[in-house]
Every structure is written in structure tokens, then in C-alpha cells.
PDB file of C-alpha atoms in Angstrom:
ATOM      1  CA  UNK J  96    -156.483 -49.299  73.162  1.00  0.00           C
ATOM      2  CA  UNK J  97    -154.058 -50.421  75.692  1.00  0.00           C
ATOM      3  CA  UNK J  98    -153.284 -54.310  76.264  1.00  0.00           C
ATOM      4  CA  UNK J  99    -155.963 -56.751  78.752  1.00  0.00           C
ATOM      5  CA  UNK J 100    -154.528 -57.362  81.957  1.00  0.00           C
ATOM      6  CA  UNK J 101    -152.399 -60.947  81.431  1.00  0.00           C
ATOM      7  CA  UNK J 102    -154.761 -62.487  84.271  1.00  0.00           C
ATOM      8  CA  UNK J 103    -157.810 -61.050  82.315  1.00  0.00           C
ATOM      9  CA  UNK J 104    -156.872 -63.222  79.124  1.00  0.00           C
ATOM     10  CA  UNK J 105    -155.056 -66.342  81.352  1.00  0.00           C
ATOM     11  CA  UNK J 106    -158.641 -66.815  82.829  1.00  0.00           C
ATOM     12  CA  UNK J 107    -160.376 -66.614  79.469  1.00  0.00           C
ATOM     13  CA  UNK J 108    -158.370 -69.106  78.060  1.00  0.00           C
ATOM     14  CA  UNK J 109    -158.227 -71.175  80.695  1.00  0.00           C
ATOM     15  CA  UNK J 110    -160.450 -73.484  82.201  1.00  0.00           C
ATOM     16  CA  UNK J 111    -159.891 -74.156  86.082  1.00  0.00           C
ATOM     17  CA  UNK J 112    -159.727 -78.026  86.537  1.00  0.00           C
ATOM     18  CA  UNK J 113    -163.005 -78.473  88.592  1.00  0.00           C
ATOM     19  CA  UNK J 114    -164.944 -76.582  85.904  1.00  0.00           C
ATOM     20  CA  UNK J 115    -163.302 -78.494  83.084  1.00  0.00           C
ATOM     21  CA  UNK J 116    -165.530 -81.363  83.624  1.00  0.00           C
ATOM     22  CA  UNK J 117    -168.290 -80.879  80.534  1.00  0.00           C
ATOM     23  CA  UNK J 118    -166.139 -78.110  78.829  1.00  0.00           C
ATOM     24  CA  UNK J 119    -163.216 -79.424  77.526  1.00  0.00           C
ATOM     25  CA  UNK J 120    -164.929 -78.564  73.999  1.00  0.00           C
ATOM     26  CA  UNK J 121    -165.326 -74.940  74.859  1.00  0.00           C
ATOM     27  CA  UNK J 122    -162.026 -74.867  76.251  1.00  0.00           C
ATOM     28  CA  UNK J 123    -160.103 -76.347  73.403  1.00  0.00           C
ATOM     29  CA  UNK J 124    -162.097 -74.113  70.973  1.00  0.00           C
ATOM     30  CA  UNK J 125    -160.977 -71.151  72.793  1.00  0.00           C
ATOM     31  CA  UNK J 126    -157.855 -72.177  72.522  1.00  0.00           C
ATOM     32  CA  UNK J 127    -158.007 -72.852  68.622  1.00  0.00           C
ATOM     33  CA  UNK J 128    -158.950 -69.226  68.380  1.00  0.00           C
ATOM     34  CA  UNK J 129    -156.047 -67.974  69.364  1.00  0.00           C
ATOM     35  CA  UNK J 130    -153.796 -70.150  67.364  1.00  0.00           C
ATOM     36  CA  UNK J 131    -155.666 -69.294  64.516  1.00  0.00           C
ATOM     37  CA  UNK J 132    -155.226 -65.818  64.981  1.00  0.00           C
ATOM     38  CA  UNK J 133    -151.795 -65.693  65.303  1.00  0.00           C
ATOM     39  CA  UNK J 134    -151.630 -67.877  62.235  1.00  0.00           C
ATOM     40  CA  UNK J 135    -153.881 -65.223  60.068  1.00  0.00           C
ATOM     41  CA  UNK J 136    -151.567 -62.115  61.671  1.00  0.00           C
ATOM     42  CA  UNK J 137    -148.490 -63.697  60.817  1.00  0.00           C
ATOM     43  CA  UNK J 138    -149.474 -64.822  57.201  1.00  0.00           C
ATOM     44  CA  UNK J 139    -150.796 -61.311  56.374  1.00  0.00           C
ATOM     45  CA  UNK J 140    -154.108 -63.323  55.656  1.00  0.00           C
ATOM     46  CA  UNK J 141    -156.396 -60.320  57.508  1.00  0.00           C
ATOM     47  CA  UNK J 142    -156.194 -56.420  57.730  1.00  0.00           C
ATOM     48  CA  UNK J 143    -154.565 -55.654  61.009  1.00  0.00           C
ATOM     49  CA  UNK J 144    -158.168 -54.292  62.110  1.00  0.00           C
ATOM     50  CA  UNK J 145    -159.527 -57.645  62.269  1.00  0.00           C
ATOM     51  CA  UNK J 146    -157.030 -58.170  65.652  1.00  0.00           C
ATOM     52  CA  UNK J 147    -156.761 -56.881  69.082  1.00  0.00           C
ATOM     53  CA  UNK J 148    -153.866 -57.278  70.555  1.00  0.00           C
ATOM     54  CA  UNK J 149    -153.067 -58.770  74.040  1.00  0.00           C
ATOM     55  CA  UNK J 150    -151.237 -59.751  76.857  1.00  0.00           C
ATOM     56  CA  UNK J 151    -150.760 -63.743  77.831  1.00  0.00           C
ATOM     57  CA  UNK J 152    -148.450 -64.665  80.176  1.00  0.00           C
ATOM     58  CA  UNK J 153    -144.846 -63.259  80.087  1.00  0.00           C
ATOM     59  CA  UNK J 154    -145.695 -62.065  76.648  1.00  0.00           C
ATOM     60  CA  UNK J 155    -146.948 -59.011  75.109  1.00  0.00           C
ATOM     61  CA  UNK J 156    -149.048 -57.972  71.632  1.00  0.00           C
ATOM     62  CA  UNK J 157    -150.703 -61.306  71.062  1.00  0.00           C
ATOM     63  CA  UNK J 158    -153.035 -60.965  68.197  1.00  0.00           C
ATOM     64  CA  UNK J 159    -156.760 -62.217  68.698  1.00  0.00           C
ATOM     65  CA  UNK J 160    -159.503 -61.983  66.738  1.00  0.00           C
ATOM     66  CA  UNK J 161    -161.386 -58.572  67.303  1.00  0.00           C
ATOM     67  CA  UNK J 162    -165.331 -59.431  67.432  1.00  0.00           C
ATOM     68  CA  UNK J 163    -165.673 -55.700  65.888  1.00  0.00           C
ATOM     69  CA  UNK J 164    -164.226 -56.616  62.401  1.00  0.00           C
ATOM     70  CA  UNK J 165    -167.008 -58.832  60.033  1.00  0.00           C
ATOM     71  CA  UNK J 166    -164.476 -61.548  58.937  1.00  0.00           C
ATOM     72  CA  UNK J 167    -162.922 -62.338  62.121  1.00  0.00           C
ATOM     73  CA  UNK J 168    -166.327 -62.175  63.735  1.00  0.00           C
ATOM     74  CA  UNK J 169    -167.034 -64.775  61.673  1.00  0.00           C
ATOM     75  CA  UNK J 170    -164.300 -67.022  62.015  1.00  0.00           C
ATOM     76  CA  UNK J 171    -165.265 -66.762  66.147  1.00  0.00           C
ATOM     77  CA  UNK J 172    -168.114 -67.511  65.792  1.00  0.00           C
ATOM     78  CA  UNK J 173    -167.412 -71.002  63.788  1.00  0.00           C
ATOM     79  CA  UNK J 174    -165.227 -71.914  66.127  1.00  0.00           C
ATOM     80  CA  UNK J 175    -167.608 -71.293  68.680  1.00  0.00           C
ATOM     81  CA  UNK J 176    -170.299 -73.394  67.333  1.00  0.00           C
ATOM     82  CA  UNK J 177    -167.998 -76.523  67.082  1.00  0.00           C
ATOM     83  CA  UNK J 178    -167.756 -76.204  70.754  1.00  0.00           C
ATOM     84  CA  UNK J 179    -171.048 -78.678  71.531  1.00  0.00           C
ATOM     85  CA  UNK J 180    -169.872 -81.552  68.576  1.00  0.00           C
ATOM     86  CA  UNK J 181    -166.311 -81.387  69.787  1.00  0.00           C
ATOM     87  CA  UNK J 182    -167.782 -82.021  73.308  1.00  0.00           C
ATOM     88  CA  UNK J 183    -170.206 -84.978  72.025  1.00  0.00           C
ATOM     89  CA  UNK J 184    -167.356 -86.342  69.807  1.00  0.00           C
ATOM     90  CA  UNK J 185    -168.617 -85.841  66.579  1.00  0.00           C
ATOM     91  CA  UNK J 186    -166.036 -83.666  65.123  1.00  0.00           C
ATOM     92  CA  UNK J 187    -162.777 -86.054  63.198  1.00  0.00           C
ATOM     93  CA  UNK J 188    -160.730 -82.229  62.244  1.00  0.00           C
ATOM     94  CA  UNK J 189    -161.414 -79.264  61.331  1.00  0.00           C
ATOM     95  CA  UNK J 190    -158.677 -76.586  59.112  1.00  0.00           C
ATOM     96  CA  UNK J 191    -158.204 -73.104  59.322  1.00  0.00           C
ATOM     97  CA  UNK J 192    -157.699 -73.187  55.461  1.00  0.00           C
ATOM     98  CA  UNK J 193    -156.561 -70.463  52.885  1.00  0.00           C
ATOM     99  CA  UNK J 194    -157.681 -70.756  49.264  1.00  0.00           C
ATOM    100  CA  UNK J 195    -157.391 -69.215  45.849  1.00  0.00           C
ATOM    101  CA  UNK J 196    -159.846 -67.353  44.517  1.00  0.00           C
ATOM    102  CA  UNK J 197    -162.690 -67.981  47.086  1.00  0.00           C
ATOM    103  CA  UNK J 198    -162.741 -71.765  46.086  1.00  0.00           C
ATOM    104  CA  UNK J 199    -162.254 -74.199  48.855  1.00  0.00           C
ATOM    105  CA  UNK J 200    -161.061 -77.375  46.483  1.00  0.00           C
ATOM    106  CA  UNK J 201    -158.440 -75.091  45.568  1.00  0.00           C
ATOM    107  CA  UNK J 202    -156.808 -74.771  48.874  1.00  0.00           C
ATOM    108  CA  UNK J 203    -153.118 -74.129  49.470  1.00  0.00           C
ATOM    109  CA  UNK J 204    -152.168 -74.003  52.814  1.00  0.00           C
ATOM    110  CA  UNK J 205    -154.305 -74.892  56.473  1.00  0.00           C
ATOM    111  CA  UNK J 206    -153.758 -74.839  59.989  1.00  0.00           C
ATOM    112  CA  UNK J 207    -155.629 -78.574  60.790  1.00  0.00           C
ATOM    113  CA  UNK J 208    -156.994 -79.550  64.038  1.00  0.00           C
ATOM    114  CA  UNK J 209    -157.367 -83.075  64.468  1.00  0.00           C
ATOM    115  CA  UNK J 210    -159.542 -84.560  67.607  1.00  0.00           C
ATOM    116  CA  UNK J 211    -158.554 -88.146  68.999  1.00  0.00           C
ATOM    117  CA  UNK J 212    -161.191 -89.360  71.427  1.00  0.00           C
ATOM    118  CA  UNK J 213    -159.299 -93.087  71.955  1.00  0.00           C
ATOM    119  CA  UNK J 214    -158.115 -93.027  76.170  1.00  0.00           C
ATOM    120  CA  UNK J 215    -154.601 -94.700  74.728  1.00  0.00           C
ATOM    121  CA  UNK J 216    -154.159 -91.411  72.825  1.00  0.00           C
ATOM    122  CA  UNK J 217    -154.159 -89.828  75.983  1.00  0.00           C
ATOM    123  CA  UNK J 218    -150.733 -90.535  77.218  1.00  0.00           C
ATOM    124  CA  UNK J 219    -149.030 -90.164  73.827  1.00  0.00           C
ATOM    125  CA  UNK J 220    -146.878 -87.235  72.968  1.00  0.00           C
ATOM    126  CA  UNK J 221    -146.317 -85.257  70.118  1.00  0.00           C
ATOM    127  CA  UNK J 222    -142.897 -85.350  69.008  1.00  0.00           C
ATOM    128  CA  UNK J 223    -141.396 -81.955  67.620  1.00  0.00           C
ATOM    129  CA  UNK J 224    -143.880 -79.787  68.854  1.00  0.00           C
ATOM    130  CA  UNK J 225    -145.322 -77.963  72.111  1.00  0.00           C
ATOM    131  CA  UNK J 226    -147.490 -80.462  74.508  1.00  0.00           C
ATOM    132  CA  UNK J 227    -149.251 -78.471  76.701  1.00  0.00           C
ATOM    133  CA  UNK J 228    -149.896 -78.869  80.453  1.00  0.00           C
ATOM    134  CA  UNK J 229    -153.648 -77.706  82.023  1.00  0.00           C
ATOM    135  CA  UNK J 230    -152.452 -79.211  85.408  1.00  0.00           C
ATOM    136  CA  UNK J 231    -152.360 -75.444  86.339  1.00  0.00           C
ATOM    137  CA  UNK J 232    -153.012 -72.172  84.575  1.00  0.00           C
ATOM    138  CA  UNK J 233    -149.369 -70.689  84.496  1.00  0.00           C
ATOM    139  CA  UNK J 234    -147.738 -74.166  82.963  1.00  0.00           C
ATOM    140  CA  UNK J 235    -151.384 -73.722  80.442  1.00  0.00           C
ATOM    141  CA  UNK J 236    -150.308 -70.741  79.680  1.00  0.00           C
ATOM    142  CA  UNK J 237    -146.569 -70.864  79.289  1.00  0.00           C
ATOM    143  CA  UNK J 238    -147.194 -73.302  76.862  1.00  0.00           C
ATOM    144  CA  UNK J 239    -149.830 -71.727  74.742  1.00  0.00           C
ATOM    145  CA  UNK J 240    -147.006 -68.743  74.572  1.00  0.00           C
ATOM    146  CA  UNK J 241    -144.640 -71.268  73.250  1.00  0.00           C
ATOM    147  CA  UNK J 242    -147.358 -72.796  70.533  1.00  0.00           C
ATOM    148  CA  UNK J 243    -147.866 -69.218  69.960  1.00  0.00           C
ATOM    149  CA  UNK J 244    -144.115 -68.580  69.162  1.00  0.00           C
ATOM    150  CA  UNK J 245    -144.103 -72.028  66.652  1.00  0.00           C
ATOM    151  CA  UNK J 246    -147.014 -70.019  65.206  1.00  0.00           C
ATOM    152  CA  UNK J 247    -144.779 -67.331  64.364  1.00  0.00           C
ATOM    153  CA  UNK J 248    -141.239 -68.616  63.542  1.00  0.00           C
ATOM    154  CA  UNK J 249    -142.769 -71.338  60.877  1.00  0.00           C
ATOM    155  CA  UNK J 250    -144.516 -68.353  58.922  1.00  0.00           C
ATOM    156  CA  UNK J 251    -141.134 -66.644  58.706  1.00  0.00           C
ATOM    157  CA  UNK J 252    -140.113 -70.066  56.818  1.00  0.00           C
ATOM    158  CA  UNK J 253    -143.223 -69.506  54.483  1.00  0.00           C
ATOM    159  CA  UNK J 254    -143.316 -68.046  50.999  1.00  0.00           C
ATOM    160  CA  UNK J 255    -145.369 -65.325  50.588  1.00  0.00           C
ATOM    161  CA  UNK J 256    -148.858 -65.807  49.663  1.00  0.00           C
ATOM    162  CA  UNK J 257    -150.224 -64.738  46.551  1.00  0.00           C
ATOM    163  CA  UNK J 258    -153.076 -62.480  45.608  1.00  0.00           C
ATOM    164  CA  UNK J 259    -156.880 -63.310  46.122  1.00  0.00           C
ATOM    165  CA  UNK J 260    -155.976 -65.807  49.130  1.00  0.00           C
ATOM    166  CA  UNK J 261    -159.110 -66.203  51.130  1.00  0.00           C
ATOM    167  CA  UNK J 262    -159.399 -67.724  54.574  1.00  0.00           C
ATOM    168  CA  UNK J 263    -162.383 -69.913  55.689  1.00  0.00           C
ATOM    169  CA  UNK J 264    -163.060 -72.989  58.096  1.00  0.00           C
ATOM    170  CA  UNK J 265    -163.129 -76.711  56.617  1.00  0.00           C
ATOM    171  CA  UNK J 266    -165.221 -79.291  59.105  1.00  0.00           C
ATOM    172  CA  UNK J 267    -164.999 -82.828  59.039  1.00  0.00           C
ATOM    173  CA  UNK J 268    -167.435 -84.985  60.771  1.00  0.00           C
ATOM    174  CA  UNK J 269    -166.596 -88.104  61.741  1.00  0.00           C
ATOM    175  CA  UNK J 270    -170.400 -89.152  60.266  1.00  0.00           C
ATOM    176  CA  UNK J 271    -172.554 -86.628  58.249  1.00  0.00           C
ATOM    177  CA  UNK J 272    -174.886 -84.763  60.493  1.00  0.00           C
ATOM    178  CA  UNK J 273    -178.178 -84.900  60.413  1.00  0.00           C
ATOM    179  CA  UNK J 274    -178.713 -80.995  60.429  1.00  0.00           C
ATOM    180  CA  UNK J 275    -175.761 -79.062  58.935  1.00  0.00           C
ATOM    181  CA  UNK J 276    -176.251 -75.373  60.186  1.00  0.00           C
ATOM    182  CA  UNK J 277    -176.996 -72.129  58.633  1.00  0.00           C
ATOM    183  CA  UNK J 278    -175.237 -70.972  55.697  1.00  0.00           C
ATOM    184  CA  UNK J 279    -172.085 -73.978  56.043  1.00  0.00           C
ATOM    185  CA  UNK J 280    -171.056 -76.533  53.711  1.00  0.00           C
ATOM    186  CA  UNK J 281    -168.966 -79.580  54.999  1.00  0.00           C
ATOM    187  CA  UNK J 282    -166.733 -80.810  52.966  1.00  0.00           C
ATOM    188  CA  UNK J 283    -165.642 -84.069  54.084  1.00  0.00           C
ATOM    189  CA  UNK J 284    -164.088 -85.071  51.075  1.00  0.00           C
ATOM    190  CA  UNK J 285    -161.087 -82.666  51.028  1.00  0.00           C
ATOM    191  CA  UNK J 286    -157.336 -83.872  51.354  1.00  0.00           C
ATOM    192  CA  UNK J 287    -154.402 -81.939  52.748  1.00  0.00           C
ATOM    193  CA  UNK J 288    -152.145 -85.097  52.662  1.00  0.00           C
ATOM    194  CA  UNK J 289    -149.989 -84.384  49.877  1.00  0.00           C
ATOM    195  CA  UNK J 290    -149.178 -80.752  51.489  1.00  0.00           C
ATOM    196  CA  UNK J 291    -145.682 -80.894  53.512  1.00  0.00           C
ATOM    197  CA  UNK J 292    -146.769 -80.605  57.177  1.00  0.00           C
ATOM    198  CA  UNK J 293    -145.026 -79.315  60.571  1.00  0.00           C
ATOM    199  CA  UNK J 294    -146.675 -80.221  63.263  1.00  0.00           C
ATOM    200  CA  UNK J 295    -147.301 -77.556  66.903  1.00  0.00           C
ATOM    201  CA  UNK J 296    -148.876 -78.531  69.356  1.00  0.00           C
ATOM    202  CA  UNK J 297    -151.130 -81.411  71.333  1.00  0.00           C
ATOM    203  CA  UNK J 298    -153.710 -80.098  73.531  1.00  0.00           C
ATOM    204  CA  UNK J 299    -155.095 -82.695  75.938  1.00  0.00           C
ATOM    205  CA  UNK J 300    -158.208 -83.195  77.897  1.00  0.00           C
ATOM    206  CA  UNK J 301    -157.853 -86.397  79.912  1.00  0.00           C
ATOM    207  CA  UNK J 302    -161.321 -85.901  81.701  1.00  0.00           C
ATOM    208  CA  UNK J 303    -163.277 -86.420  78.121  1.00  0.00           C
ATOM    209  CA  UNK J 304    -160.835 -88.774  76.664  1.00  0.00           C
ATOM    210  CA  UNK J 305    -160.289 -86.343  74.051  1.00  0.00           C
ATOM    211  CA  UNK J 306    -156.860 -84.517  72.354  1.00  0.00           C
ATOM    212  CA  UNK J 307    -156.764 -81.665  69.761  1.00  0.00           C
ATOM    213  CA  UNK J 308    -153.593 -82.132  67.925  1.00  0.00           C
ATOM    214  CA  UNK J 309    -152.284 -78.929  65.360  1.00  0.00           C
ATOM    215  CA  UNK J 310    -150.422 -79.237  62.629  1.00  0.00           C
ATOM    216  CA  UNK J 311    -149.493 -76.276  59.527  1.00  0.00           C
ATOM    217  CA  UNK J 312    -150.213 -77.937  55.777  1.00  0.00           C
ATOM    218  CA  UNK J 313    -148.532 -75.843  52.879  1.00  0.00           C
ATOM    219  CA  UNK J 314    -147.690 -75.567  49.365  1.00  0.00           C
ATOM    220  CA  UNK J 315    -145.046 -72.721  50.303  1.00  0.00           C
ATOM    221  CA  UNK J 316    -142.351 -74.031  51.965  1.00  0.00           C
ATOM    222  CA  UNK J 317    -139.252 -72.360  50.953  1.00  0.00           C
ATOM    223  CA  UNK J 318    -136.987 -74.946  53.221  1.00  0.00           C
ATOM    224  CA  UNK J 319    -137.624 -78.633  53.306  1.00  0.00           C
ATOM    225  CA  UNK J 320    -139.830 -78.946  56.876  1.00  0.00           C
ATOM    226  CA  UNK J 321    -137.067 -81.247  58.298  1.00  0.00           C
ATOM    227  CA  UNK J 322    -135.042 -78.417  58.417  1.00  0.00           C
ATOM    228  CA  UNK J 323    -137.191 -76.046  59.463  1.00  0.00           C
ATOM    229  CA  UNK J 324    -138.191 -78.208  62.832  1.00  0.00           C
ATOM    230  CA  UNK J 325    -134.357 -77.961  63.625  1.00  0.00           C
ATOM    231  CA  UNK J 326    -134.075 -73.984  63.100  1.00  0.00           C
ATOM    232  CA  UNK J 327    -137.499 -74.246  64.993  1.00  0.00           C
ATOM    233  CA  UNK J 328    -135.800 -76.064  67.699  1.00  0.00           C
ATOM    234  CA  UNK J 329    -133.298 -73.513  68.203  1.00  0.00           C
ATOM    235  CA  UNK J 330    -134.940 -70.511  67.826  1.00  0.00           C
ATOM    236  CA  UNK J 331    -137.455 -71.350  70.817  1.00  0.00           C
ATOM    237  CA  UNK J 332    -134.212 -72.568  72.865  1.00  0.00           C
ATOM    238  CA  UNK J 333    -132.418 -68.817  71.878  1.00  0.00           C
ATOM    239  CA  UNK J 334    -135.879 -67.316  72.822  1.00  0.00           C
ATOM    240  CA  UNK J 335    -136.468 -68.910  76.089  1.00  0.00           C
ATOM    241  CA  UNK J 336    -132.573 -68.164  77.342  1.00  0.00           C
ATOM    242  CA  UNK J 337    -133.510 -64.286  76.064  1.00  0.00           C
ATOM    243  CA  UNK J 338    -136.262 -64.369  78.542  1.00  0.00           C
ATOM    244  CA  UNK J 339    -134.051 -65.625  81.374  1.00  0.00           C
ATOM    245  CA  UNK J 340    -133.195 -62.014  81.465  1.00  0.00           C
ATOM    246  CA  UNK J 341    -136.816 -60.803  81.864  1.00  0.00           C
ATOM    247  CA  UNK J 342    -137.660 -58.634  84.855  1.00  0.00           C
ATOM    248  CA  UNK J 343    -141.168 -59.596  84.659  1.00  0.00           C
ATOM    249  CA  UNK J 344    -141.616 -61.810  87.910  1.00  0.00           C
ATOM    250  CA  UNK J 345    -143.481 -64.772  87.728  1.00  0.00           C
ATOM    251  CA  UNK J 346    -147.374 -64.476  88.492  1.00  0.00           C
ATOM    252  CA  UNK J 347    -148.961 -65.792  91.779  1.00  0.00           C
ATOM    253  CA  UNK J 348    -151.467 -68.291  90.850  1.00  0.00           C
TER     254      UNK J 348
END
């Protein structure tokens, strides 16, 4: 199956500023999708027929979650559902968590998604890792390509997983909610702390007074993560100067 048009997944992703207003939840889930697949292709954590594989931006073969495989099917459709409590400010993080042997206290590495709903947050930055722009949809997207690309060069730091590694969503609330849903547990006793952490990206949404900020938690770093956010560094630097030589022109918005 040949790649989506790049504007076909841009406008997806991407919601226009005027129609922000009252989904910045749906719009920062949608973009949690996509990091989270990339995170799952890269760490070998699904079959490659749980992925399509698109275009976004300037870049090609971006893995996404295909709706046709049971697994990822279910992972969208979590992430989907946090859309509404996200938007009412209910959710503290969430993790896009692997575990051993199908038990979640026995988890050894996550992708966590924290939500900061204080306006002074708004205008903070996060240091070593992608901050990305909505004030149009090319600079949204640039940036999600560069997340995307953090996505990819930290896994190459990453040990190899072992056997029976299972991959599952973690929700905290930040109060327990009156109704949990169908068939979910939340945990909101869990702790990733004492993991070694990189962090990826910040994700803001000034109209709702709300930020998503990613970060990876694992047990497998091979280099000390110091080191890897200065390899990181560079490789996105040696990446971006590769693409000066691009002949793919620059979309009209």
C-alpha cells in the first residue's frame, strides 16, 4: 500500500488554530499516537503488521498504528478515550509502558506523558529536547518530524529487550474517577522515578492552559543518558545539514 499524501497526514495531525479552541485534548492525543508508534516500531515491541507507514512532512515511512491489527487497535483507541479528561484536566500522566511477563508492577521501560495545566508552565521550555510550534502547520509539523527522529536515535542507545515484553497504557488521574471505564485498571500508585530518563519533547496548548511534556524511562540504557543527549544533539544537527541537500521543496501552506 503506497504512502498517504504528506498533506493527508499534516491535516490529521494538525489542528488549524481557530478550531483548536475545545480540542487541544484531541489534538495532543493524536499527537501521542504517533510518538508512541514510532516508539513501539523502533523497540521491536509490535509485529510490523500492527503499522502503516506514512508520509509527514519532508519525511517518508513514518510508522503509525494500523487500526486493522487487534493490539494497536487497542492502544488507539486508549488514547482516544483520554481525549475528553485531558480536555477537562483530569488526567496528571499517562505511560506508554512495557512490562515483563504481562504484569504491569513489573515494568521496565515507558514512554510518559505528563500534562501541566498551570498558565506559568506555559512559557517554559524544555531543555534538551524538541519544543514544538502549532503557530502554523509546517513549523507543527517540522517539529513532530524532529520528536519523531529523538524517537528513533534514543532506541538505537537502548539494550535490547528481552523476551515476553508486553506493551500496555498506565493512567494517572490527578483524583480517582468516579467511573473508571470498561475493562481498565488505573494504577495510580506506580513509580518510574528511579528509571534513568531522557526527555523529547513539550507540546503546548496555550488556549487551554495546558502542556503535554514526553519523556523515555528505562532500565536499558547501555550509555549513561548524559551522554546520550550529546550524541543526540549531534546526530539531529548531522541529520538536518543532510536534508539541506533535499530536493523536496518546501510545501505551500
Amino acid at each position: 500500500m503506497p504512502p498517504k499524501k504528506q498533506t493527508d497526514i499534516v491535516d490529521s495531525l494538525y489542528s488549524k488554530i481557530d478550531k483548536l479552541l475545545g480540542n487541544e485534548g484531541e489534538y495532543l492525543m493524536r499527537s501521542a499516537s504517533v510518538i508512541c508508534a514510532a516508539y513501539a516500531y523502533h523497540r521491536g515491541v509490535l509485529p510490523s503488521t500492527a503499522f502503516t507507514y506514512v508520509r509527514i512532512y519532508e519525511t517518508q515511512e513514518n510508522p503509525m498504528f494500523d487500526k486493522a491489527h487487534p493490539k494497536a487497535l487497542e492502544h488507539l483507541k486508549t488514547l482516544h478515550d483520554m481525549s475528553k479528561d485531558i480536555q477537562e484536566k483530569k488526567i496528571k500522566q499517562f505511560c506508554f509502558a512495557l512490562c515483563e511477563h504481562g504484569d504491569a508492577n513489573n515494568t521496565v521501560e515507558a514512554l510518559r506523558f505528563n500534562f501541566d495545566y498551570d498558565d506559568a508552565a506555559m512559557d517554559i521550555l524544555l531543555p534538551n529536547a524538541t519544543n514544538v510550534r502549532i503557530s502554523t502547520k509546517w513549523d507543527f509539523a517540522e517539529d513532530l518530524c524532529e520528536v519523531l527522529k529523538r524517537v528513533r536515535l534514543i532506541c538505537s542507545y537502548l539494550a535490547a529487550l528481552p523476551r515476553g515484553i508486553t506493551s500496555f497504557i498506565l493512567i494517572q488521574y490527578r483524583k480517582k474517577p468516579e467511573q473508571l471505564l470498561k475493562d481498565f485498571k488505573y494504577l495510580n500508585n506506580y513509580d518510574l522515578d528511579k528509571m534513568q530518563a531522557l526527555p523529547l519533547a513539550r507540546l503546548p496548548c496555550e488556549s487551554h492552559n495546558v502542556q503535554m511534556t514526553v519523556e523515555i524511562r528505562s532500565k536499558f540504557f547501555d550509555v549513561a543518558p548524559d551522554d546520550i543527549r550529546k550524541d543526540l544533539e549531534r546526530g539531529l544537527n548531522e541529520t538536518e545539514e543532510d536534508g539541506d541537500d533535499s530536493n523536496d521543496s518546501t510545501p505551500l501552506s
